[in-house]
Each structure stands twice: as C-alpha cells, then as structure tokens.
C-alpha cells in the first residue's frame, strides 16, 4: 500500500540547463511541498550581502562547488530543522557522493521517495543556457527562444527586470558542466543501486517533460 500520508521527498538531478529548476517548481506546486534550490538560496544570500553570501560568491562566480559543509548546513536548516516540512523537492543538492551520503543520514529511516534524472543532450543544454534569463526580484526563469516573457526583458510574474545570471558566462558554464560530469553524474549510478533512480527524458517542452516527471514520481510512490 502506497504511503501517501506525507508529501513526497523528491531529488532532481540533471545537467545545467536540463530544466531542473523549472520541473522542481512544477512538482513542488503540484504536491504543495517546498522547492529547495541551493543555487537560488546562495544567489539570494549574495544579493542580500549576508555572511553566507560573502562565503559563497567567489565559488559561484568561478563555477566551482561551494564547500560541502556550507551546503549541508543550509540543507539541514531548511529541511531537517525543528520546523521540517513533510516533503520537499530538492534542486541542486546533492551534487557529489559526499553530499548524497550526508543527505542519506539527514533523511533518516524514511529516506527519499525518488530521484529524477533529467536527461538532455549537451548541445541542447548549451542552447538553453545561452537563452536563459532570470528575474532580478522573484527568481522566475525565462528563455528568450523557448519561453520568452510577454514583454521583452520584463518578468511576467512581478514586472521586474530580467537579466543573465552572473555565472552564465562561457567560462563558468563550461566549468560547471565539467564538474557535473566528473562529480555529479556518478550519483546516477549511486542512486540506481539504491533503487531510487527514475530517468526522465528532458528533451521537449516544459509541459511534456513535466508530465513525464509526474508519471515517474507517481510510479515511485505506488511502489513504496
Ligand atoms: P547550475 O545548475 O546552473 O549549475 P545552480 O543554481 O544549481 O546552477 O548552482 C549555482 C552555483 O551554486 C553552483 O555553480 C555552485 O557554485 C553553487 N552550488 C549550488 N548547489 C551546490 C551544491 N550542492 N554543492 C556545492 N555548490 C553548490
Ligand atoms: Zn519576477
């Protein structure tokens, strides 16, 4: 019998530009659980000029990983502190095996429900990243080709200005893709061995990919 007493615990893996943020947002709203993006949490901290922001900014600008203990503390505070949500959609964490091991410990006996692996080709992600724009105020994502705002350069949701992410420079993007292959992609097998992996074809419109992702989550919940 599927345990549906709680919202699901979902991790979303995939290359930069595979649509992790977009799909994580959709799933979080579908299941009414928080969407936790480590990248967005760090961008907000940089913008607010907090101590965390000052710690992470250099790593982010270079496209390097922020140290594990810093990221793990953020996840612990958001997801496993005193007011822990019943379910979540994690986007951008874990990003290497050490972080996955830390998450396994934090998640305790209930564990995770499913790890979605969004599969998109390298050519496709490069194309998507080149067109990527983000709202300076609310963080909403757009793409000048695939998903343009109604009015050029202006957020549909809040009316603020859109811009390119500071770390979407050619050098930082190629560094992030390199790191993805080297340290994040091994998580695909790691989670497969634990019976948690679901591959999702991420080529296609956000709606098409979204319905595949939802099917994968539902199938995983039925198996629990
Ligand atoms: P992308 O998926 O395009 O690389 P993110 O928004 O997920 O973008 O992450 C932006 C940056 O934030 C990363 O390049 C890295 O510096 C930092 N970051 C985010 N998540 C992690 C993590 N789990 N571990 C280490 N660094 C991270
Ligand atoms: Zn906005």
PDB file of C-alpha atoms and ligand atoms in Angstrom:
ATOM      1  CA  UNK A   1       0.000   0.000   0.000  1.00  0.00           C
ATOM      2  CA  UNK A   2       1.464   3.346  -1.008  1.00  0.00           C
ATOM      3  CA  UNK A   3       2.231   5.649   1.909  1.00  0.00           C
ATOM      4  CA  UNK A   4       0.608   8.932   0.954  1.00  0.00           C
ATOM      5  CA  UNK A   5       0.337  10.364   4.442  1.00  0.00           C
ATOM      6  CA  UNK A   6       3.179  12.797   3.665  1.00  0.00           C
ATOM      7  CA  UNK A   7       4.160  14.931   0.712  1.00  0.00           C
ATOM      8  CA  UNK A   8       6.860  13.236  -1.372  1.00  0.00           C
ATOM      9  CA  UNK A   9      10.602  13.684  -0.898  1.00  0.00           C
ATOM     10  CA  UNK A  10      11.989  14.232  -4.375  1.00  0.00           C
ATOM     11  CA  UNK A  11      15.540  14.932  -5.573  1.00  0.00           C
ATOM     12  CA  UNK A  12      16.046  16.298  -9.093  1.00  0.00           C
ATOM     13  CA  UNK A  13      19.342  15.591 -10.876  1.00  0.00           C
ATOM     14  CA  UNK A  14      20.409  16.781 -14.312  1.00  0.00           C
ATOM     15  CA  UNK A  15      22.966  18.856 -16.169  1.00  0.00           C
ATOM     16  CA  UNK A  16      22.921  22.642 -16.052  1.00  0.00           C
ATOM     17  CA  UNK A  17      20.144  23.669 -18.450  1.00  0.00           C
ATOM     18  CA  UNK A  18      18.295  20.349 -18.259  1.00  0.00           C
ATOM     19  CA  UNK A  19      15.308  22.115 -16.696  1.00  0.00           C
ATOM     20  CA  UNK A  20      15.815  21.145 -13.053  1.00  0.00           C
ATOM     21  CA  UNK A  21      14.580  24.461 -11.689  1.00  0.00           C
ATOM     22  CA  UNK A  22      11.524  24.553 -13.937  1.00  0.00           C
ATOM     23  CA  UNK A  23      10.482  20.984 -13.174  1.00  0.00           C
ATOM     24  CA  UNK A  24      11.261  21.262  -9.472  1.00  0.00           C
ATOM     25  CA  UNK A  25       8.990  24.329  -9.279  1.00  0.00           C
ATOM     26  CA  UNK A  26       6.154  22.498 -11.045  1.00  0.00           C
ATOM     27  CA  UNK A  27       6.428  19.409  -8.841  1.00  0.00           C
ATOM     28  CA  UNK A  28       6.603  21.459  -5.651  1.00  0.00           C
ATOM     29  CA  UNK A  29       3.414  23.292  -6.551  1.00  0.00           C
ATOM     30  CA  UNK A  30       1.671  20.077  -7.630  1.00  0.00           C
ATOM     31  CA  UNK A  31       2.414  18.382  -4.284  1.00  0.00           C
ATOM     32  CA  UNK A  32       2.302  21.552  -2.163  1.00  0.00           C
ATOM     33  CA  UNK A  33       5.782  20.970  -0.728  1.00  0.00           C
ATOM     34  CA  UNK A  34       8.688  23.442  -0.681  1.00  0.00           C
ATOM     35  CA  UNK A  35      11.083  23.709  -3.618  1.00  0.00           C
ATOM     36  CA  UNK A  36      14.574  23.995  -2.195  1.00  0.00           C
ATOM     37  CA  UNK A  37      17.225  25.154  -4.646  1.00  0.00           C
ATOM     38  CA  UNK A  38      20.707  25.519  -3.188  1.00  0.00           C
ATOM     39  CA  UNK A  39      21.716  27.712  -6.152  1.00  0.00           C
ATOM     40  CA  UNK A  40      18.779  30.053  -5.524  1.00  0.00           C
ATOM     41  CA  UNK A  41      19.409  30.126  -1.782  1.00  0.00           C
ATOM     42  CA  UNK A  42      23.007  31.138  -2.487  1.00  0.00           C
ATOM     43  CA  UNK A  43      22.035  33.756  -5.094  1.00  0.00           C
ATOM     44  CA  UNK A  44      19.607  35.289  -2.587  1.00  0.00           C
ATOM     45  CA  UNK A  45      22.326  35.340   0.095  1.00  0.00           C
ATOM     46  CA  UNK A  46      24.747  37.070  -2.297  1.00  0.00           C
ATOM     47  CA  UNK A  47      22.123  39.657  -3.167  1.00  0.00           C
ATOM     48  CA  UNK A  48      21.311  40.325   0.476  1.00  0.00           C
ATOM     49  CA  UNK A  49      25.012  40.544   1.311  1.00  0.00           C
ATOM     50  CA  UNK A  50      24.806  38.100   4.219  1.00  0.00           C
ATOM     51  CA  UNK A  51      27.788  36.252   5.643  1.00  0.00           C
ATOM     52  CA  UNK A  52      26.714  33.156   3.708  1.00  0.00           C
ATOM     53  CA  UNK A  53      26.604  35.278   0.549  1.00  0.00           C
ATOM     54  CA  UNK A  54      30.146  36.515   1.094  1.00  0.00           C
ATOM     55  CA  UNK A  55      31.327  32.951   1.696  1.00  0.00           C
ATOM     56  CA  UNK A  56      29.828  31.514  -1.496  1.00  0.00           C
ATOM     57  CA  UNK A  57      30.169  34.309  -4.055  1.00  0.00           C
ATOM     58  CA  UNK A  58      33.698  33.530  -5.267  1.00  0.00           C
ATOM     59  CA  UNK A  59      32.950  29.840  -5.768  1.00  0.00           C
ATOM     60  CA  UNK A  60      29.783  30.626  -7.691  1.00  0.00           C
ATOM     61  CA  UNK A  61      31.363  33.217  -9.975  1.00  0.00           C
ATOM     62  CA  UNK A  62      34.044  30.692 -10.961  1.00  0.00           C
ATOM     63  CA  UNK A  63      31.505  27.897 -11.425  1.00  0.00           C
ATOM     64  CA  UNK A  64      33.147  25.916  -8.623  1.00  0.00           C
ATOM     65  CA  UNK A  65      31.335  23.954  -5.957  1.00  0.00           C
ATOM     66  CA  UNK A  66      30.736  25.610  -2.617  1.00  0.00           C
ATOM     67  CA  UNK A  67      32.354  23.509   0.169  1.00  0.00           C
ATOM     68  CA  UNK A  68      30.224  20.545   1.279  1.00  0.00           C
ATOM     69  CA  UNK A  69      29.904  21.630   4.914  1.00  0.00           C
ATOM     70  CA  UNK A  70      28.491  25.023   3.882  1.00  0.00           C
ATOM     71  CA  UNK A  71      25.866  23.483   1.582  1.00  0.00           C
ATOM     72  CA  UNK A  72      24.975  20.758   4.050  1.00  0.00           C
ATOM     73  CA  UNK A  73      24.350  23.326   6.800  1.00  0.00           C
ATOM     74  CA  UNK A  74      21.905  25.166   4.501  1.00  0.00           C
ATOM     75  CA  UNK A  75      20.043  21.943   3.700  1.00  0.00           C
ATOM     76  CA  UNK A  76      19.904  20.919   7.322  1.00  0.00           C
ATOM     77  CA  UNK A  77      18.476  24.283   8.360  1.00  0.00           C
ATOM     78  CA  UNK A  78      15.869  24.337   5.567  1.00  0.00           C
ATOM     79  CA  UNK A  79      14.756  20.715   5.574  1.00  0.00           C
ATOM     80  CA  UNK A  80      15.681  18.918   8.740  1.00  0.00           C
ATOM     81  CA  UNK A  81      15.489  21.575  11.432  1.00  0.00           C
ATOM     82  CA  UNK A  82      12.740  21.956  14.049  1.00  0.00           C
ATOM     83  CA  UNK A  83      10.112  23.053  11.505  1.00  0.00           C
ATOM     84  CA  UNK A  84      10.972  20.466   8.867  1.00  0.00           C
ATOM     85  CA  UNK A  85       8.418  20.159   6.041  1.00  0.00           C
ATOM     86  CA  UNK A  86       6.800  16.765   5.446  1.00  0.00           C
ATOM     87  CA  UNK A  87       8.055  16.609   1.883  1.00  0.00           C
ATOM     88  CA  UNK A  88      10.272  18.594  -0.484  1.00  0.00           C
ATOM     89  CA  UNK A  89      11.695  18.927  -3.950  1.00  0.00           C
ATOM     90  CA  UNK A  90      15.474  19.318  -3.834  1.00  0.00           C
ATOM     91  CA  UNK A  91      17.158  21.024  -6.763  1.00  0.00           C
ATOM     92  CA  UNK A  92      20.959  21.360  -6.890  1.00  0.00           C
ATOM     93  CA  UNK A  93      21.663  19.124  -3.913  1.00  0.00           C
ATOM     94  CA  UNK A  94      23.259  16.629  -3.623  1.00  0.00           C
ATOM     95  CA  UNK A  95      25.950  17.383  -6.173  1.00  0.00           C
ATOM     96  CA  UNK A  96      28.563  14.775  -5.232  1.00  0.00           C
ATOM     97  CA  UNK A  97      28.711  11.463  -3.367  1.00  0.00           C
ATOM     98  CA  UNK A  98      29.771  13.037  -0.046  1.00  0.00           C
ATOM     99  CA  UNK A  99      26.668  15.265  -0.132  1.00  0.00           C
ATOM    100  CA  UNK A 100      24.465  12.287  -1.043  1.00  0.00           C
ATOM    101  CA  UNK A 101      25.814  10.407   1.971  1.00  0.00           C
ATOM    102  CA  UNK A 102      25.127  13.400   4.199  1.00  0.00           C
ATOM    103  CA  UNK A 103      21.568  13.619   2.847  1.00  0.00           C
ATOM    104  CA  UNK A 104      21.030   9.904   3.453  1.00  0.00           C
ATOM    105  CA  UNK A 105      21.933  10.422   7.116  1.00  0.00           C
ATOM    106  CA  UNK A 106      19.763  13.528   7.477  1.00  0.00           C
ATOM    107  CA  UNK A 107      16.785  11.836   5.778  1.00  0.00           C
ATOM    108  CA  UNK A 108      16.761   9.046   8.370  1.00  0.00           C
ATOM    109  CA  UNK A 109      14.695   5.855   8.105  1.00  0.00           C
ATOM    110  CA  UNK A 110      12.003   7.424   5.929  1.00  0.00           C
ATOM    111  CA  UNK A 111      14.623   8.190   3.290  1.00  0.00           C
ATOM    112  CA  UNK A 112      13.733   9.679  -0.101  1.00  0.00           C
ATOM    113  CA  UNK A 113      10.884   8.690  -2.421  1.00  0.00           C
ATOM    114  CA  UNK A 114      12.514   9.184  -5.792  1.00  0.00           C
ATOM    115  CA  UNK A 115      15.493  10.732  -7.582  1.00  0.00           C
ATOM    116  CA  UNK A 116      14.585  12.078 -11.007  1.00  0.00           C
ATOM    117  CA  UNK A 117      17.392  12.207 -13.537  1.00  0.00           C
ATOM    118  CA  UNK A 118      16.535  14.754 -16.246  1.00  0.00           C
ATOM    119  CA  UNK A 119      18.273  13.652 -19.433  1.00  0.00           C
ATOM    120  CA  UNK A 120      19.113  16.329 -22.010  1.00  0.00           C
ATOM    121  CA  UNK A 121      21.941  16.346 -24.562  1.00  0.00           C
ATOM    122  CA  UNK A 122      24.929  18.628 -24.187  1.00  0.00           C
ATOM    123  CA  UNK A 123      24.035  20.539 -27.378  1.00  0.00           C
ATOM    124  CA  UNK A 124      20.542  21.160 -26.100  1.00  0.00           C
ATOM    125  CA  UNK A 125      21.663  22.422 -22.687  1.00  0.00           C
ATOM    126  CA  UNK A 126      24.198  24.820 -24.227  1.00  0.00           C
ATOM    127  CA  UNK A 127      21.443  26.231 -26.408  1.00  0.00           C
ATOM    128  CA  UNK A 128      19.096  26.624 -23.436  1.00  0.00           C
ATOM    129  CA  UNK A 129      21.698  28.275 -21.181  1.00  0.00           C
ATOM    130  CA  UNK A 130      22.574  30.850 -23.857  1.00  0.00           C
ATOM    131  CA  UNK A 131      18.938  32.000 -23.895  1.00  0.00           C
ATOM    132  CA  UNK A 132      18.365  31.791 -20.161  1.00  0.00           C
ATOM    133  CA  UNK A 133      17.153  34.918 -18.329  1.00  0.00           C
ATOM    134  CA  UNK A 134      16.178  35.264 -14.707  1.00  0.00           C
ATOM    135  CA  UNK A 135      14.071  37.796 -12.827  1.00  0.00           C
ATOM    136  CA  UNK A 136      16.171  40.024 -10.587  1.00  0.00           C
ATOM    137  CA  UNK A 137      13.397  40.195  -7.980  1.00  0.00           C
ATOM    138  CA  UNK A 138      11.430  36.926  -7.814  1.00  0.00           C
ATOM    139  CA  UNK A 139      13.852  34.495  -9.478  1.00  0.00           C
ATOM    140  CA  UNK A 140      11.418  33.334 -12.189  1.00  0.00           C
ATOM    141  CA  UNK A 141      13.152  31.719 -15.186  1.00  0.00           C
ATOM    142  CA  UNK A 142      12.660  32.561 -18.852  1.00  0.00           C
ATOM    143  CA  UNK A 143      14.282  31.676 -22.147  1.00  0.00           C
ATOM    144  CA  UNK A 144      14.401  34.234 -24.937  1.00  0.00           C
ATOM    145  CA  UNK A 145      13.749  31.494 -27.514  1.00  0.00           C
ATOM    146  CA  UNK A 146      11.681  28.775 -25.823  1.00  0.00           C
ATOM    147  CA  UNK A 147       9.853  30.637 -23.104  1.00  0.00           C
ATOM    148  CA  UNK A 148      10.033  34.409 -23.630  1.00  0.00           C
ATOM    149  CA  UNK A 149       8.293  36.820 -21.246  1.00  0.00           C
ATOM    150  CA  UNK A 150       5.210  38.574 -22.639  1.00  0.00           C
ATOM    151  CA  UNK A 151       7.146  41.811 -22.787  1.00  0.00           C
ATOM    152  CA  UNK A 152      10.885  41.638 -23.631  1.00  0.00           C
ATOM    153  CA  UNK A 153      13.180  41.954 -20.615  1.00  0.00           C
ATOM    154  CA  UNK A 154      10.332  42.163 -18.074  1.00  0.00           C
ATOM    155  CA  UNK A 155       9.137  39.471 -15.639  1.00  0.00           C
ATOM    156  CA  UNK A 156       5.537  38.290 -16.270  1.00  0.00           C
ATOM    157  CA  UNK A 157       5.082  37.478 -12.594  1.00  0.00           C
ATOM    158  CA  UNK A 158       6.308  40.661 -10.915  1.00  0.00           C
ATOM    159  CA  UNK A 159       7.278  43.233 -13.573  1.00  0.00           C
ATOM    160  CA  UNK A 160      10.951  43.442 -12.557  1.00  0.00           C
ATOM    161  CA  UNK A 161      13.877  43.436 -14.976  1.00  0.00           C
ATOM    162  CA  UNK A 162      15.276  40.184 -16.409  1.00  0.00           C
ATOM    163  CA  UNK A 163      18.991  39.578 -16.699  1.00  0.00           C
ATOM    164  CA  UNK A 164      21.561  36.858 -17.354  1.00  0.00           C
ATOM    165  CA  UNK A 165      22.911  35.094 -14.302  1.00  0.00           C
ATOM    166  CA  UNK A 166      26.389  36.285 -13.240  1.00  0.00           C
ATOM    167  CA  UNK A 167      27.616  32.701 -13.551  1.00  0.00           C
ATOM    168  CA  UNK A 168      26.184  32.103 -17.032  1.00  0.00           C
ATOM    169  CA  UNK A 169      29.428  33.303 -18.647  1.00  0.00           C
ATOM    170  CA  UNK A 170      31.005  30.892 -21.118  1.00  0.00           C
ATOM    171  CA  UNK A 171      33.888  30.006 -18.756  1.00  0.00           C
ATOM    172  CA  UNK A 172      31.734  29.437 -15.677  1.00  0.00           C
ATOM    173  CA  UNK A 173      29.208  27.380 -17.645  1.00  0.00           C
ATOM    174  CA  UNK A 174      31.859  25.106 -19.116  1.00  0.00           C
ATOM    175  CA  UNK A 175      33.429  24.699 -15.657  1.00  0.00           C
ATOM    176  CA  UNK A 176      30.030  23.723 -14.199  1.00  0.00           C
ATOM    177  CA  UNK A 177      29.357  21.228 -16.993  1.00  0.00           C
ATOM    178  CA  UNK A 178      32.810  19.709 -16.465  1.00  0.00           C
ATOM    179  CA  UNK A 179      32.187  19.378 -12.739  1.00  0.00           C
ATOM    180  CA  UNK A 180      28.775  17.896 -13.456  1.00  0.00           C
ATOM    181  CA  UNK A 181      30.312  15.056 -15.499  1.00  0.00           C
ATOM    182  CA  UNK A 182      33.130  14.491 -13.014  1.00  0.00           C
ATOM    183  CA  UNK A 183      31.426  14.624  -9.622  1.00  0.00           C
ATOM    184  CA  UNK A 184      27.630  14.796 -10.026  1.00  0.00           C
ATOM    185  CA  UNK A 185      26.957  12.254 -12.799  1.00  0.00           C
ATOM    186  CA  UNK A 186      28.342   9.410 -10.604  1.00  0.00           C
ATOM    187  CA  UNK A 187      25.268   9.962  -8.411  1.00  0.00           C
ATOM    188  CA  UNK A 188      23.133   8.469 -11.177  1.00  0.00           C
ATOM    189  CA  UNK A 189      24.587   5.007 -10.527  1.00  0.00           C
ATOM    190  CA  UNK A 190      24.765   5.634  -6.798  1.00  0.00           C
ATOM    191  CA  UNK A 191      21.003   6.201  -6.641  1.00  0.00           C
ATOM    192  CA  UNK A 192      20.259   3.445  -9.162  1.00  0.00           C
ATOM    193  CA  UNK A 193      21.978   0.979  -6.834  1.00  0.00           C
ATOM    194  CA  UNK A 194      19.692   2.161  -4.047  1.00  0.00           C
ATOM    195  CA  UNK A 195      16.571   1.625  -6.159  1.00  0.00           C
ATOM    196  CA  UNK A 196      15.652   5.314  -6.145  1.00  0.00           C
ATOM    197  CA  UNK A 197      16.526   6.419  -9.685  1.00  0.00           C
ATOM    198  CA  UNK A 198      13.988   7.332 -12.370  1.00  0.00           C
ATOM    199  CA  UNK A 199      15.283   8.578 -15.730  1.00  0.00           C
ATOM    200  CA  UNK A 200      13.163  11.283 -17.336  1.00  0.00           C
ATOM    201  CA  UNK A 201      13.596  12.316 -20.968  1.00  0.00           C
ATOM    202  CA  UNK A 202      14.134  16.085 -20.660  1.00  0.00           C
ATOM    203  CA  UNK A 203      14.008  16.916 -24.369  1.00  0.00           C
ATOM    204  CA  UNK A 204      10.742  18.637 -25.240  1.00  0.00           C
ATOM    205  CA  UNK A 205       8.564  21.394 -23.854  1.00  0.00           C
ATOM    206  CA  UNK A 206       8.345  22.077 -20.114  1.00  0.00           C
ATOM    207  CA  UNK A 207       4.798  20.621 -20.213  1.00  0.00           C
ATOM    208  CA  UNK A 208       5.900  17.391 -21.920  1.00  0.00           C
ATOM    209  CA  UNK A 209       8.837  16.916 -19.579  1.00  0.00           C
ATOM    210  CA  UNK A 210       6.602  17.851 -16.637  1.00  0.00           C
ATOM    211  CA  UNK A 211       4.087  15.147 -17.380  1.00  0.00           C
ATOM    212  CA  UNK A 212       6.880  12.539 -17.677  1.00  0.00           C
ATOM    213  CA  UNK A 213       8.331  13.720 -14.379  1.00  0.00           C
ATOM    214  CA  UNK A 214       4.969  13.499 -12.666  1.00  0.00           C
ATOM    215  CA  UNK A 215       4.403   9.965 -14.003  1.00  0.00           C
ATOM    216  CA  UNK A 216       7.802   8.953 -12.637  1.00  0.00           C
ATOM    217  CA  UNK A 217       7.004  10.343  -9.179  1.00  0.00           C
ATOM    218  CA  UNK A 218       3.593   8.663  -9.100  1.00  0.00           C
ATOM    219  CA  UNK A 219       5.090   5.327 -10.180  1.00  0.00           C
ATOM    220  CA  UNK A 220       7.686   5.584  -7.426  1.00  0.00           C
ATOM    221  CA  UNK A 221       5.060   6.425  -4.807  1.00  0.00           C
ATOM    222  CA  UNK A 222       2.944   3.442  -5.882  1.00  0.00           C
ATOM    223  CA  UNK A 223       5.934   1.178  -5.297  1.00  0.00           C
ATOM    224  CA  UNK A 224       6.543   2.426  -1.741  1.00  0.00           C
TER     225      UNK A 224
HETATM  226  P1  LIG B   1      23.516  25.258 -12.228  1.00  0.00           P
HETATM  227  O1  LIG B   1      22.657  24.029 -12.091  1.00  0.00           O
HETATM  228  O2  LIG B   1      23.272  26.011 -13.489  1.00  0.00           O
HETATM  229  O3  LIG B   1      24.972  24.983 -12.010  1.00  0.00           O
HETATM  230  P2  LIG B   1      22.679  26.238  -9.576  1.00  0.00           P
HETATM  231  O4  LIG B   1      21.763  27.371  -9.408  1.00  0.00           O
HETATM  232  O5  LIG B   1      22.186  24.870  -9.210  1.00  0.00           O
HETATM  233  O6  LIG B   1      23.116  26.303 -11.107  1.00  0.00           O
HETATM  234  O7  LIG B   1      24.041  26.481  -8.761  1.00  0.00           O
HETATM  235  C1  LIG B   1      24.777  27.677  -8.906  1.00  0.00           C
HETATM  236  C2  LIG B   1      26.078  27.584  -8.108  1.00  0.00           C
HETATM  237  O8  LIG B   1      25.792  27.432  -6.705  1.00  0.00           O
HETATM  238  C3  LIG B   1      26.983  26.406  -8.428  1.00  0.00           C
HETATM  239  O9  LIG B   1      27.811  26.646  -9.539  1.00  0.00           O
HETATM  240  C4  LIG B   1      27.781  26.267  -7.125  1.00  0.00           C
HETATM  241  O10 LIG B   1      28.789  27.243  -7.029  1.00  0.00           O
HETATM  242  C5  LIG B   1      26.735  26.585  -6.073  1.00  0.00           C
HETATM  243  N1  LIG B   1      26.038  25.355  -5.608  1.00  0.00           N
HETATM  244  C6  LIG B   1      24.715  25.089  -5.731  1.00  0.00           C
HETATM  245  N2  LIG B   1      24.409  23.901  -5.192  1.00  0.00           N
HETATM  246  C7  LIG B   1      25.570  23.386  -4.703  1.00  0.00           C
HETATM  247  C8  LIG B   1      25.929  22.173  -4.047  1.00  0.00           C
HETATM  248  N3  LIG B   1      25.020  21.231  -3.754  1.00  0.00           N
HETATM  249  N4  LIG B   1      27.233  21.995  -3.715  1.00  0.00           N
HETATM  250  C9  LIG B   1      28.161  22.911  -3.987  1.00  0.00           C
HETATM  251  N5  LIG B   1      27.901  24.066  -4.605  1.00  0.00           N
HETATM  252  C10 LIG B   1      26.627  24.317  -4.978  1.00  0.00           C
HETATM  253 ZN1  LIG B   2       9.771  38.365 -11.208  1.00  0.00          ZN
END
